[in-house]
């Protein structure tokens, strides 16, 4: 009995702390408004720093760098006349919209849903937990599709196997959200973050190029690490906590959110035909990609025969290539499955995908102004150079700095849910700072992704958190926010520790992060 009271007390403390986090997060304005506020803040700070006469010396060129006053006549003119150019020239905007055109065809056409079901339903029972976590990780190829497809499906599968459905929901949620920066393939997040990283790197090196695949090798290994940790946490921590499921305690199963029992049935004949067709055309795409990249005369190489080069069509065209790898199999699936009967359907799916991106486009306008104001002011260079000098002077560099950076990224994620929004705020400061210390922008980006992903599943400010609670209430009508978060805390801690250890090992061995991604500058 005393042990039970202690557990209840501990749970009460955790819930109290999480309530404080929620209240603090709710006080923050919408990310779009937050960017406008920060842009105004940069304008004011630029005037103060310029008036104070603060200068630094560029360590490479020896040039004296001073703050540009954005409240000056010239500053006001730039703010007014270049607002549209700031928006249209915002690097993440184009790459994300182009990638989402392909994802929309594959998603709305049914290919992604069918693939997720195929992975889960074709897995032996003893591997089902690993399969659910793994499928969740892979689902981030389609951005947020896993939240509305795989999370409820995970609960249905576990319930059908006589296990507690909330455990299956938690395992799927952990993979979808906690493993958001791991994958065996490149997804929409990669070009989005790469574009922001490149913009930040230009503060130090205007010609620096960041390819979407710069973290690819690390992501591949991370997929298996996160799958293993997610499986262990589910089996050893979460499952014993929930115990045996009592269906009579659940809410009515007639309606309500979540996947239906029918989703456990095998794929329909038309879905199987669609997957076979999609697989065939995917192989055709792979063959064409190999033909264009492997031979020295490949059309995706430079004239000098270079492949992993910023100027190569392969690297520069990575986003359209990713888009085609979604569109072509997506259309092939839809034609055989019956979800695509004409070109109008394909166009409609693309339009729906663009409609879904409306909020991001508005956010991008505000973020673009902030990024450009920060760049014009030279505050990023001043902070980076002064900060690097300070850290070197106190000896706080190398791995300890990276570890602190991961923790800071994870903490900020508790209050600002959008991965791109946070990175747009942090990148202009941390990327140049780490570049001054000899670390590449892609290494800074990878460290950020670890901190960002691992705390997704414990922040009430995640946009999909209300949906997760709604799915859970189908099986336990009394479940609340604190229960969900306390269930996900072990995943968050486990992912953070395992991912950080992996980064330390990677750092120690000096391994490349991706085809064009190195640790050191």
Short mmCIF file of C-alpha atoms in Angstrom, two decimals:
data_model
loop_
_atom_site.label_atom_id
_atom_site.label_comp_id
_atom_site.label_asym_id
_atom_site.label_seq_id
_atom_site.Cartn_x
_atom_site.Cartn_y
_atom_site.Cartn_z
CA UNK A 1 0.00 0.00 0.00
CA UNK A 2 2.84 2.39 0.85
CA UNK A 3 4.45 1.62 -2.50
CA UNK A 4 1.18 2.51 -4.22
CA UNK A 5 0.98 5.78 -2.27
CA UNK A 6 4.56 6.58 -3.22
CA UNK A 7 3.75 5.94 -6.87
CA UNK A 8 0.74 8.21 -6.61
CA UNK A 9 2.83 10.93 -4.95
CA UNK A 10 5.51 10.66 -7.63
CA UNK A 11 2.85 10.83 -10.32
CA UNK A 12 1.39 13.90 -8.64
CA UNK A 13 4.77 15.64 -8.64
CA UNK A 14 5.28 14.84 -12.31
CA UNK A 15 1.80 16.06 -13.20
CA UNK A 16 2.38 19.28 -11.25
CA UNK A 17 5.63 19.94 -13.11
CA UNK A 18 4.00 19.19 -16.46
CA UNK A 19 1.10 21.49 -15.63
CA UNK A 20 3.61 24.29 -15.10
CA UNK A 21 5.21 23.53 -18.47
CA UNK A 22 1.78 23.60 -20.11
CA UNK A 23 0.83 26.90 -18.49
CA UNK A 24 4.16 28.46 -19.47
CA UNK A 25 3.81 27.20 -23.01
CA UNK A 26 0.27 28.51 -23.32
CA UNK A 27 1.53 32.00 -22.53
CA UNK A 28 3.66 32.01 -25.66
CA UNK A 29 2.04 33.58 -28.74
CA UNK A 30 1.44 31.71 -31.97
CA UNK A 31 4.75 30.90 -33.76
CA UNK A 32 3.85 33.28 -36.59
CA UNK A 33 3.33 36.15 -34.16
CA UNK A 34 6.43 35.04 -32.25
CA UNK A 35 8.57 35.50 -35.37
CA UNK A 36 7.21 39.00 -35.92
CA UNK A 37 7.96 39.85 -32.29
CA UNK A 38 11.50 38.52 -32.65
CA UNK A 39 11.95 40.47 -35.89
CA UNK A 40 10.97 43.64 -34.03
CA UNK A 41 13.34 42.65 -31.23
CA UNK A 42 16.21 42.28 -33.75
CA UNK A 43 15.46 45.73 -35.16
CA UNK A 44 15.68 47.32 -31.70
CA UNK A 45 18.79 45.37 -30.65
CA UNK A 46 20.57 46.25 -33.90
CA UNK A 47 20.12 49.94 -33.10
CA UNK A 48 21.37 49.49 -29.53
CA UNK A 49 24.44 47.46 -30.52
CA UNK A 50 25.27 49.85 -33.38
CA UNK A 51 24.98 52.84 -31.05
CA UNK A 52 27.29 51.10 -28.56
CA UNK A 53 29.93 50.73 -31.28
CA UNK A 54 30.38 46.98 -30.76
CA UNK A 55 32.74 45.42 -33.32
CA UNK A 56 34.48 42.08 -33.85
CA UNK A 57 37.21 40.89 -36.17
CA UNK A 58 36.44 38.11 -38.62
CA UNK A 59 38.88 35.29 -37.81
CA UNK A 60 39.37 34.36 -41.47
CA UNK A 61 39.34 37.61 -43.43
CA UNK A 62 40.41 39.97 -40.65
CA UNK A 63 37.53 42.25 -41.59
CA UNK A 64 36.04 44.44 -38.87
CA UNK A 65 32.36 43.64 -38.45
CA UNK A 66 29.95 46.10 -36.86
CA UNK A 67 26.18 46.03 -36.32
CA UNK A 68 23.92 47.50 -38.99
CA UNK A 69 21.24 49.77 -37.54
CA UNK A 70 17.88 48.64 -38.92
CA UNK A 71 16.16 51.73 -37.51
CA UNK A 72 18.22 53.93 -39.82
CA UNK A 73 16.83 55.31 -43.09
CA UNK A 74 18.66 52.64 -45.08
CA UNK A 75 17.42 49.94 -42.74
CA UNK A 76 13.82 51.08 -43.00
CA UNK A 77 14.05 51.17 -46.80
CA UNK A 78 15.38 47.60 -46.91
CA UNK A 79 12.65 46.36 -44.58
CA UNK A 80 9.99 47.94 -46.79
CA UNK A 81 11.32 47.18 -50.27
CA UNK A 82 12.75 43.69 -49.74
CA UNK A 83 9.89 42.09 -47.78
CA UNK A 84 8.57 40.20 -50.80
CA UNK A 85 12.05 39.10 -51.88
CA UNK A 86 12.74 37.90 -48.34
CA UNK A 87 9.66 35.69 -48.54
CA UNK A 88 10.13 34.28 -52.05
CA UNK A 89 13.85 33.78 -51.44
CA UNK A 90 13.36 31.94 -48.13
CA UNK A 91 15.20 28.68 -48.81
CA UNK A 92 12.94 26.25 -46.89
CA UNK A 93 9.76 27.52 -48.55
CA UNK A 94 10.38 26.24 -52.06
CA UNK A 95 11.90 22.92 -51.11
CA UNK A 96 9.11 22.07 -48.68
CA UNK A 97 6.32 22.96 -51.10
CA UNK A 98 7.94 21.01 -53.94
CA UNK A 99 8.46 17.96 -51.73
CA UNK A 100 4.89 18.12 -50.43
CA UNK A 101 3.50 17.98 -53.97
CA UNK A 102 4.88 14.45 -54.27
CA UNK A 103 3.92 13.47 -50.75
CA UNK A 104 0.35 14.64 -51.39
CA UNK A 105 -0.04 12.27 -54.34
CA UNK A 106 1.31 9.29 -52.36
CA UNK A 107 -0.64 10.18 -49.21
CA UNK A 108 -4.07 11.08 -50.56
CA UNK A 109 -3.82 8.34 -53.18
CA UNK A 110 -3.56 5.77 -50.38
CA UNK A 111 -0.04 4.47 -50.99
CA UNK A 112 1.39 5.53 -47.64
CA UNK A 113 -1.53 4.10 -45.65
CA UNK A 114 -1.29 0.79 -47.52
CA UNK A 115 2.46 0.60 -46.93
CA UNK A 116 2.03 1.17 -43.19
CA UNK A 117 -0.62 -1.54 -42.99
CA UNK A 118 1.56 -3.92 -45.01
CA UNK A 119 4.51 -3.46 -42.65
CA UNK A 120 2.41 -4.06 -39.54
CA UNK A 121 0.17 -6.88 -40.75
CA UNK A 122 3.01 -8.88 -42.25
CA UNK A 123 5.01 -9.04 -39.00
CA UNK A 124 5.07 -12.05 -36.57
CA UNK A 125 3.51 -11.36 -33.14
CA UNK A 126 6.81 -11.49 -31.24
CA UNK A 127 8.16 -8.69 -33.42
CA UNK A 128 4.99 -6.60 -33.46
CA UNK A 129 6.23 -4.02 -30.95
CA UNK A 130 9.39 -3.45 -32.95
CA UNK A 131 7.34 -3.27 -36.14
CA UNK A 132 4.99 -0.65 -34.70
CA UNK A 133 7.87 1.54 -33.52
CA UNK A 134 9.75 1.05 -36.80
CA UNK A 135 6.68 1.84 -38.91
CA UNK A 136 6.17 4.98 -36.82
CA UNK A 137 9.70 6.13 -37.55
CA UNK A 138 9.31 5.44 -41.27
CA UNK A 139 5.97 7.25 -41.38
CA UNK A 140 7.68 10.64 -41.05
CA UNK A 141 8.44 10.31 -44.77
CA UNK A 142 4.95 11.71 -45.18
CA UNK A 143 5.38 14.33 -42.48
CA UNK A 144 2.35 13.99 -40.15
CA UNK A 145 0.60 11.01 -41.74
CA UNK A 146 1.72 8.66 -38.97
CA UNK A 147 -0.19 10.59 -36.30
CA UNK A 148 -3.57 10.01 -37.91
CA UNK A 149 -2.89 6.58 -39.44
CA UNK A 150 -0.40 4.59 -37.42
CA UNK A 151 -1.07 5.76 -33.84
CA UNK A 152 -4.69 4.53 -33.75
CA UNK A 153 -3.71 1.45 -35.75
CA UNK A 154 -1.09 0.56 -33.12
CA UNK A 155 -3.80 0.56 -30.44
CA UNK A 156 -6.07 -1.64 -32.57
CA UNK A 157 -3.31 -4.18 -33.21
CA UNK A 158 -2.34 -4.50 -29.55
CA UNK A 159 -5.99 -4.87 -28.49
CA UNK A 160 -6.53 -7.64 -31.05
CA UNK A 161 -3.51 -9.47 -29.61
CA UNK A 162 -4.90 -9.31 -26.06
CA UNK A 163 -2.56 -6.53 -24.95
CA UNK A 164 -3.47 -3.10 -23.62
CA UNK A 165 -4.29 -0.81 -26.57
CA UNK A 166 -2.78 2.24 -24.85
CA UNK A 167 0.58 0.43 -24.89
CA UNK A 168 0.29 -0.02 -28.67
CA UNK A 169 -0.74 3.61 -29.01
CA UNK A 170 2.29 4.70 -26.96
CA UNK A 171 4.70 2.57 -29.00
CA UNK A 172 3.37 3.99 -32.26
CA UNK A 173 3.39 7.56 -30.91
CA UNK A 174 6.98 7.10 -29.72
CA UNK A 175 8.08 6.01 -33.19
CA UNK A 176 6.10 8.63 -35.10
CA UNK A 177 7.02 11.61 -32.96
CA UNK A 178 10.03 10.66 -30.83
CA UNK A 179 11.82 9.15 -33.81
CA UNK A 180 10.94 12.00 -36.14
CA UNK A 181 14.57 12.63 -37.15
CA UNK A 182 15.42 9.00 -37.93
CA UNK A 183 14.60 7.19 -41.16
CA UNK A 184 15.97 4.88 -43.82
CA UNK A 185 14.91 7.33 -46.53
CA UNK A 186 14.90 11.09 -46.94
CA UNK A 187 11.64 12.82 -46.10
CA UNK A 188 10.12 16.28 -46.04
CA UNK A 189 11.94 17.31 -42.85
CA UNK A 190 15.38 16.92 -44.45
CA UNK A 191 15.08 19.62 -47.13
CA UNK A 192 13.17 21.84 -44.69
CA UNK A 193 15.94 21.84 -42.08
CA UNK A 194 18.73 21.86 -44.68
CA UNK A 195 17.35 25.05 -46.17
CA UNK A 196 17.31 26.78 -42.78
CA UNK A 197 20.81 25.48 -41.98
CA UNK A 198 22.13 26.79 -45.29
CA UNK A 199 20.63 30.22 -44.64
CA UNK A 200 22.35 30.31 -41.24
CA UNK A 201 25.68 29.09 -42.67
CA UNK A 202 25.64 31.99 -45.14
CA UNK A 203 26.22 34.33 -42.21
CA UNK A 204 29.79 33.02 -42.13
CA UNK A 205 30.22 31.61 -45.65
CA UNK A 206 27.88 33.03 -48.34
CA UNK A 207 28.69 30.11 -50.66
CA UNK A 208 28.09 27.28 -48.20
CA UNK A 209 25.73 24.58 -49.50
CA UNK A 210 23.75 22.19 -47.30
CA UNK A 211 22.24 19.22 -49.09
CA UNK A 212 19.13 17.49 -47.67
CA UNK A 213 21.10 14.24 -47.35
CA UNK A 214 23.84 15.61 -45.04
CA UNK A 215 22.56 13.60 -42.03
CA UNK A 216 21.55 10.49 -43.98
CA UNK A 217 24.11 7.97 -42.68
CA UNK A 218 23.46 8.95 -39.09
CA UNK A 219 19.69 8.76 -39.69
CA UNK A 220 19.94 5.19 -40.99
CA UNK A 221 21.77 3.93 -37.91
CA UNK A 222 19.49 6.01 -35.67
CA UNK A 223 16.46 4.21 -37.09
CA UNK A 224 17.61 0.88 -35.69
CA UNK A 225 18.79 2.39 -32.39
CA UNK A 226 15.46 4.16 -31.79
CA UNK A 227 13.52 1.03 -32.81
CA UNK A 228 15.50 -1.04 -30.28
CA UNK A 229 15.13 1.49 -27.46
CA UNK A 230 11.43 2.02 -28.20
CA UNK A 231 10.84 -1.73 -28.10
CA UNK A 232 12.69 -2.16 -24.79
CA UNK A 233 10.86 0.74 -23.14
CA UNK A 234 7.51 -0.61 -24.34
CA UNK A 235 8.13 -4.16 -23.13
CA UNK A 236 10.01 -3.44 -19.89
CA UNK A 237 8.46 -0.18 -18.66
CA UNK A 238 5.17 0.76 -20.31
CA UNK A 239 3.50 -2.64 -20.74
CA UNK A 240 3.94 -3.71 -17.07
CA UNK A 241 2.55 -0.37 -15.93
CA UNK A 242 -0.77 -0.84 -17.75
CA UNK A 243 -1.16 -4.57 -17.21
CA UNK A 244 -4.26 -6.40 -18.48
CA UNK A 245 -6.83 -4.53 -20.51
CA UNK A 246 -10.50 -4.61 -19.41
CA UNK A 247 -12.76 -3.78 -22.39
CA UNK A 248 -15.73 -3.06 -20.10
CA UNK A 249 -13.84 -0.02 -18.77
CA UNK A 250 -13.45 1.48 -22.21
CA UNK A 251 -15.59 4.07 -23.90
CA UNK A 252 -18.12 3.07 -26.52
CA UNK A 253 -16.44 1.66 -29.58
CA UNK A 254 -19.27 2.81 -31.82
CA UNK A 255 -17.66 5.84 -33.34
CA UNK A 256 -15.15 8.13 -31.76
CA UNK A 257 -11.68 8.73 -33.11
CA UNK A 258 -9.18 6.11 -34.03
CA UNK A 259 -8.73 3.19 -36.35
CA UNK A 260 -11.49 0.64 -36.67
CA UNK A 261 -11.15 -3.10 -36.20
CA UNK A 262 -11.63 -3.52 -39.93
CA UNK A 263 -8.17 -2.04 -40.45
CA UNK A 264 -6.73 -5.26 -39.03
CA UNK A 265 -8.03 -7.19 -42.03
CA UNK A 266 -5.61 -8.07 -44.78
CA UNK A 267 -5.08 -5.64 -47.59
CA UNK A 268 -7.86 -5.61 -50.15
CA UNK A 269 -7.09 -7.09 -53.59
CA UNK A 270 -7.00 -3.66 -55.19
CA UNK A 271 -4.59 -2.41 -52.50
CA UNK A 272 -2.30 -5.38 -53.13
CA UNK A 273 -2.35 -4.70 -56.85
CA UNK A 274 -1.59 -1.07 -56.15
CA UNK A 275 1.38 -1.93 -53.94
CA UNK A 276 2.80 -4.31 -56.54
CA UNK A 277 2.52 -1.64 -59.20
CA UNK A 278 4.02 1.01 -56.92
CA UNK A 279 6.90 -1.31 -56.03
CA UNK A 280 7.61 -1.99 -59.70
CA UNK A 281 7.69 1.68 -60.58
CA UNK A 282 9.77 2.45 -57.50
CA UNK A 283 12.36 -0.02 -58.80
CA UNK A 284 12.20 1.67 -62.20
CA UNK A 285 12.91 5.01 -60.49
CA UNK A 286 15.82 3.47 -58.57
CA UNK A 287 17.19 2.01 -61.80
CA UNK A 288 17.03 5.36 -63.56
CA UNK A 289 18.67 7.04 -60.56
CA UNK A 290 21.49 4.49 -60.62
CA UNK A 291 21.88 5.00 -64.35
CA UNK A 292 22.19 8.74 -63.84
CA UNK A 293 24.60 8.58 -60.89
CA UNK A 294 26.82 5.49 -60.96
CA UNK A 295 28.44 5.70 -64.43
CA UNK A 296 31.03 8.43 -64.82
CA UNK A 297 28.99 9.73 -67.76
CA UNK A 298 25.78 9.84 -65.69
CA UNK A 299 23.65 12.88 -66.42
CA UNK A 300 23.33 13.62 -62.69
CA UNK A 301 27.08 14.18 -62.35
CA UNK A 302 29.00 17.37 -63.04
CA UNK A 303 30.97 17.81 -66.25
CA UNK A 304 34.03 16.76 -64.26
CA UNK A 305 32.27 13.55 -63.21
CA UNK A 306 31.68 14.61 -59.58
CA UNK A 307 28.56 13.29 -57.86
CA UNK A 308 28.79 14.44 -54.21
CA UNK A 309 29.27 18.07 -55.11
CA UNK A 310 27.07 21.10 -54.52
CA UNK A 311 27.09 21.81 -58.26
CA UNK A 312 26.10 18.31 -59.34
CA UNK A 313 22.55 17.86 -60.67
CA UNK A 314 22.16 14.97 -58.21
CA UNK A 315 22.84 17.09 -55.14
CA UNK A 316 21.22 20.29 -56.40
CA UNK A 317 18.20 18.35 -57.65
CA UNK A 318 17.68 16.25 -54.53
CA UNK A 319 14.29 17.79 -53.70
CA UNK A 320 12.73 17.20 -57.14
CA UNK A 321 14.17 13.67 -57.08
CA UNK A 322 12.49 12.99 -53.72
CA UNK A 323 9.25 14.42 -55.13
CA UNK A 324 9.35 12.13 -58.16
CA UNK A 325 9.98 9.12 -55.90
CA UNK A 326 6.65 9.91 -54.24
CA UNK A 327 4.68 10.95 -57.34
CA UNK A 328 5.49 8.09 -59.70
CA UNK A 329 4.84 5.17 -57.28
CA UNK A 330 1.89 7.13 -55.88
CA UNK A 331 0.25 7.39 -59.29
CA UNK A 332 1.06 3.73 -60.05
CA UNK A 333 -0.62 2.69 -56.79
CA UNK A 334 -3.65 4.88 -57.33
CA UNK A 335 -4.27 3.61 -60.86
CA UNK A 336 -4.36 -0.03 -59.73
CA UNK A 337 -6.12 0.61 -56.39
CA UNK A 338 -8.81 2.74 -57.99
CA UNK A 339 -8.05 5.92 -56.04
CA UNK A 340 -6.76 7.64 -59.19
CA UNK A 341 -8.96 7.43 -62.27
CA UNK A 342 -7.79 10.50 -64.16
CA UNK A 343 -5.21 13.26 -64.15
CA UNK A 344 -7.76 15.39 -62.31
CA UNK A 345 -7.35 13.17 -59.25
CA UNK A 346 -3.57 13.67 -59.29
CA UNK A 347 -4.01 17.43 -59.58
CA UNK A 348 -6.57 17.35 -56.79
CA UNK A 349 -4.19 15.50 -54.45
CA UNK A 350 -1.46 18.05 -55.18
CA UNK A 351 -3.88 20.89 -54.46
CA UNK A 352 -4.96 19.27 -51.19
CA UNK A 353 -1.32 18.97 -50.17
CA UNK A 354 -0.81 22.66 -50.86
CA UNK A 355 -3.93 23.54 -48.88
CA UNK A 356 -2.48 21.65 -45.94
CA UNK A 357 0.65 23.81 -46.19
CA UNK A 358 -1.24 27.10 -45.84
CA UNK A 359 -0.23 27.56 -42.21
CA UNK A 360 3.40 26.82 -43.05
CA UNK A 361 3.40 29.37 -45.89
CA UNK A 362 2.13 32.08 -43.51
CA UNK A 363 4.72 31.05 -40.94
CA UNK A 364 7.44 31.14 -43.61
CA UNK A 365 6.66 34.80 -44.40
CA UNK A 366 7.24 35.84 -40.79
CA UNK A 367 10.27 33.57 -40.39
CA UNK A 368 11.83 34.90 -43.60
CA UNK A 369 11.65 38.49 -42.34
CA UNK A 370 13.25 37.54 -39.03
CA UNK A 371 16.05 35.57 -40.72
CA UNK A 372 16.86 38.40 -43.13
CA UNK A 373 16.74 41.11 -40.47
CA UNK A 374 19.09 39.02 -38.34
CA UNK A 375 21.42 38.62 -41.30
CA UNK A 376 21.37 42.30 -42.28
CA UNK A 377 22.08 43.39 -38.71
CA UNK A 378 25.31 41.34 -38.52
CA UNK A 379 24.23 40.30 -35.04
CA UNK A 380 24.68 36.65 -35.98
CA UNK A 381 28.31 37.13 -36.95
CA UNK A 382 29.00 39.25 -33.89
CA UNK A 383 27.39 36.70 -31.57
CA UNK A 384 29.11 33.79 -33.29
CA UNK A 385 32.59 35.26 -33.24
CA UNK A 386 32.32 36.73 -29.75
CA UNK A 387 30.66 33.57 -28.45
CA UNK A 388 33.26 31.29 -30.02
CA UNK A 389 36.07 33.40 -28.55
CA UNK A 390 34.42 33.26 -25.13
CA UNK A 391 33.86 29.50 -25.22
CA UNK A 392 37.43 28.91 -26.35
CA UNK A 393 38.71 31.19 -23.60
CA UNK A 394 36.88 29.21 -20.89
CA UNK A 395 37.64 25.88 -22.53
CA UNK A 396 33.97 25.02 -23.10
CA UNK A 397 34.19 23.59 -26.60
CA UNK A 398 34.06 20.25 -28.33
CA UNK A 399 31.74 17.52 -27.12
CA UNK A 400 30.53 19.23 -23.89
CA UNK A 401 29.24 22.13 -25.98
CA UNK A 402 27.37 19.76 -28.31
CA UNK A 403 25.79 17.93 -25.37
CA UNK A 404 24.56 21.19 -23.85
CA UNK A 405 23.24 22.21 -27.27
CA UNK A 406 21.18 18.99 -27.49
CA UNK A 407 19.69 19.61 -24.05
CA UNK A 408 18.88 23.24 -24.90
CA UNK A 409 17.19 22.14 -28.15
CA UNK A 410 15.08 19.63 -26.26
CA UNK A 411 14.09 22.18 -23.63
CA UNK A 412 13.04 24.80 -26.18
CA UNK A 413 10.97 22.13 -27.93
CA UNK A 414 8.73 21.95 -24.84
CA UNK A 415 7.51 25.46 -25.64
CA UNK A 416 7.76 25.76 -29.44
CA UNK A 417 6.43 22.66 -31.18
CA UNK A 418 7.40 23.26 -34.81
CA UNK A 419 10.79 21.75 -35.73
CA UNK A 420 11.34 24.26 -38.53
CA UNK A 421 10.19 27.21 -36.42
CA UNK A 422 12.64 26.40 -33.63
CA UNK A 423 15.51 25.77 -36.00
CA UNK A 424 14.80 29.06 -37.79
CA UNK A 425 15.27 30.74 -34.40
CA UNK A 426 18.30 28.76 -33.22
CA UNK A 427 20.22 28.18 -36.45
CA UNK A 428 21.28 31.81 -37.07
CA UNK A 429 23.02 31.78 -33.67
CA UNK A 430 24.31 28.23 -33.18
CA UNK A 431 25.32 27.31 -36.74
CA UNK A 432 27.71 30.28 -37.15
CA UNK A 433 28.95 29.82 -33.57
CA UNK A 434 29.83 26.17 -34.15
CA UNK A 435 31.34 27.03 -37.53
CA UNK A 436 33.69 29.41 -35.74
CA UNK A 437 34.73 26.49 -33.55
CA UNK A 438 35.43 24.30 -36.57
CA UNK A 439 32.21 22.25 -36.66
CA UNK A 440 30.11 21.90 -39.80
CA UNK A 441 26.54 23.25 -40.12
CA UNK A 442 25.32 19.71 -40.80
CA UNK A 443 26.75 18.56 -37.44
CA UNK A 444 24.93 21.40 -35.69
CA UNK A 445 21.75 20.39 -37.52
CA UNK A 446 22.08 16.75 -36.44
CA UNK A 447 22.61 17.68 -32.80
CA UNK A 448 19.53 19.91 -32.97
CA UNK A 449 17.42 17.13 -34.48
CA UNK A 450 18.23 14.83 -31.56
CA UNK A 451 17.08 17.33 -28.96
CA UNK A 452 14.03 18.32 -30.99
CA UNK A 453 12.75 14.78 -31.67
CA UNK A 454 13.21 13.29 -28.22
CA UNK A 455 10.98 15.78 -26.40
CA UNK A 456 8.16 15.87 -28.99
CA UNK A 457 6.31 13.14 -27.11
CA UNK A 458 6.23 14.91 -23.75
CA UNK A 459 5.21 18.43 -24.70
CA UNK A 460 1.50 19.31 -24.45
CA UNK A 461 2.17 21.96 -27.09
CA UNK A 462 2.63 19.37 -29.83
CA UNK A 463 -0.24 20.14 -32.27
CA UNK A 464 -1.24 16.47 -32.42
CA UNK A 465 -1.34 15.92 -28.67
CA UNK A 466 -5.13 16.53 -28.44
CA UNK A 467 -5.65 13.90 -31.15
CA UNK A 468 -3.48 11.40 -29.26
CA UNK A 469 -5.60 11.93 -26.13
CA UNK A 470 -8.78 11.50 -28.17
CA UNK A 471 -7.48 8.19 -29.56
CA UNK A 472 -6.60 7.03 -26.02
CA UNK A 473 -10.04 7.95 -24.63
CA UNK A 474 -11.59 5.39 -26.96
CA UNK A 475 -10.06 2.71 -24.71
CA UNK A 476 -10.03 4.59 -21.40
CA UNK A 477 -12.53 7.42 -21.09
CA UNK A 478 -10.88 8.64 -17.87
CA UNK A 479 -7.40 9.07 -19.35
CA UNK A 480 -6.00 12.59 -19.19
CA UNK A 481 -3.00 14.59 -20.38
CA UNK A 482 -0.82 13.73 -17.39
CA UNK A 483 -1.25 10.00 -17.95
CA UNK A 484 -0.23 10.24 -21.58
CA UNK A 485 2.80 12.40 -20.83
CA UNK A 486 3.95 10.27 -17.91
CA UNK A 487 3.62 7.23 -20.20
CA UNK A 488 5.84 8.89 -22.80
CA UNK A 489 8.52 10.20 -20.42
CA UNK A 490 10.45 6.87 -20.36
CA UNK A 491 10.58 6.95 -24.19
CA UNK A 492 11.78 10.54 -24.16
CA UNK A 493 14.54 9.85 -21.63
CA UNK A 494 15.56 6.60 -23.34
CA UNK A 495 15.70 8.18 -26.80
CA UNK A 496 17.68 11.17 -25.52
CA UNK A 497 20.29 9.01 -23.79
CA UNK A 498 20.66 6.46 -26.58
CA UNK A 499 20.78 9.06 -29.34
CA UNK A 500 23.32 11.17 -27.46
CA UNK A 501 25.53 8.13 -26.85
CA UNK A 502 25.34 7.32 -30.56
CA UNK A 503 26.38 10.87 -31.42
CA UNK A 504 29.30 10.65 -28.97
CA UNK A 505 30.46 7.42 -30.62
CA UNK A 506 30.05 8.96 -34.07
CA UNK A 507 31.97 12.03 -32.93
CA UNK A 508 34.76 9.95 -31.44
CA UNK A 509 35.19 7.90 -34.60
CA UNK A 510 34.94 10.95 -36.84
CA UNK A 511 32.43 9.25 -39.16
CA UNK A 512 30.65 11.16 -41.95
CA UNK A 513 27.07 12.14 -41.14
CA UNK A 514 25.92 11.74 -44.73
CA UNK A 515 27.13 11.68 -48.35
CA UNK A 516 28.13 15.33 -48.08
CA UNK A 517 27.95 15.73 -44.31
CA UNK A 518 31.03 15.87 -42.13
CA UNK A 519 31.51 16.62 -38.45
CA UNK A 520 34.31 19.12 -38.91
CA UNK A 521 34.21 22.13 -41.17
#
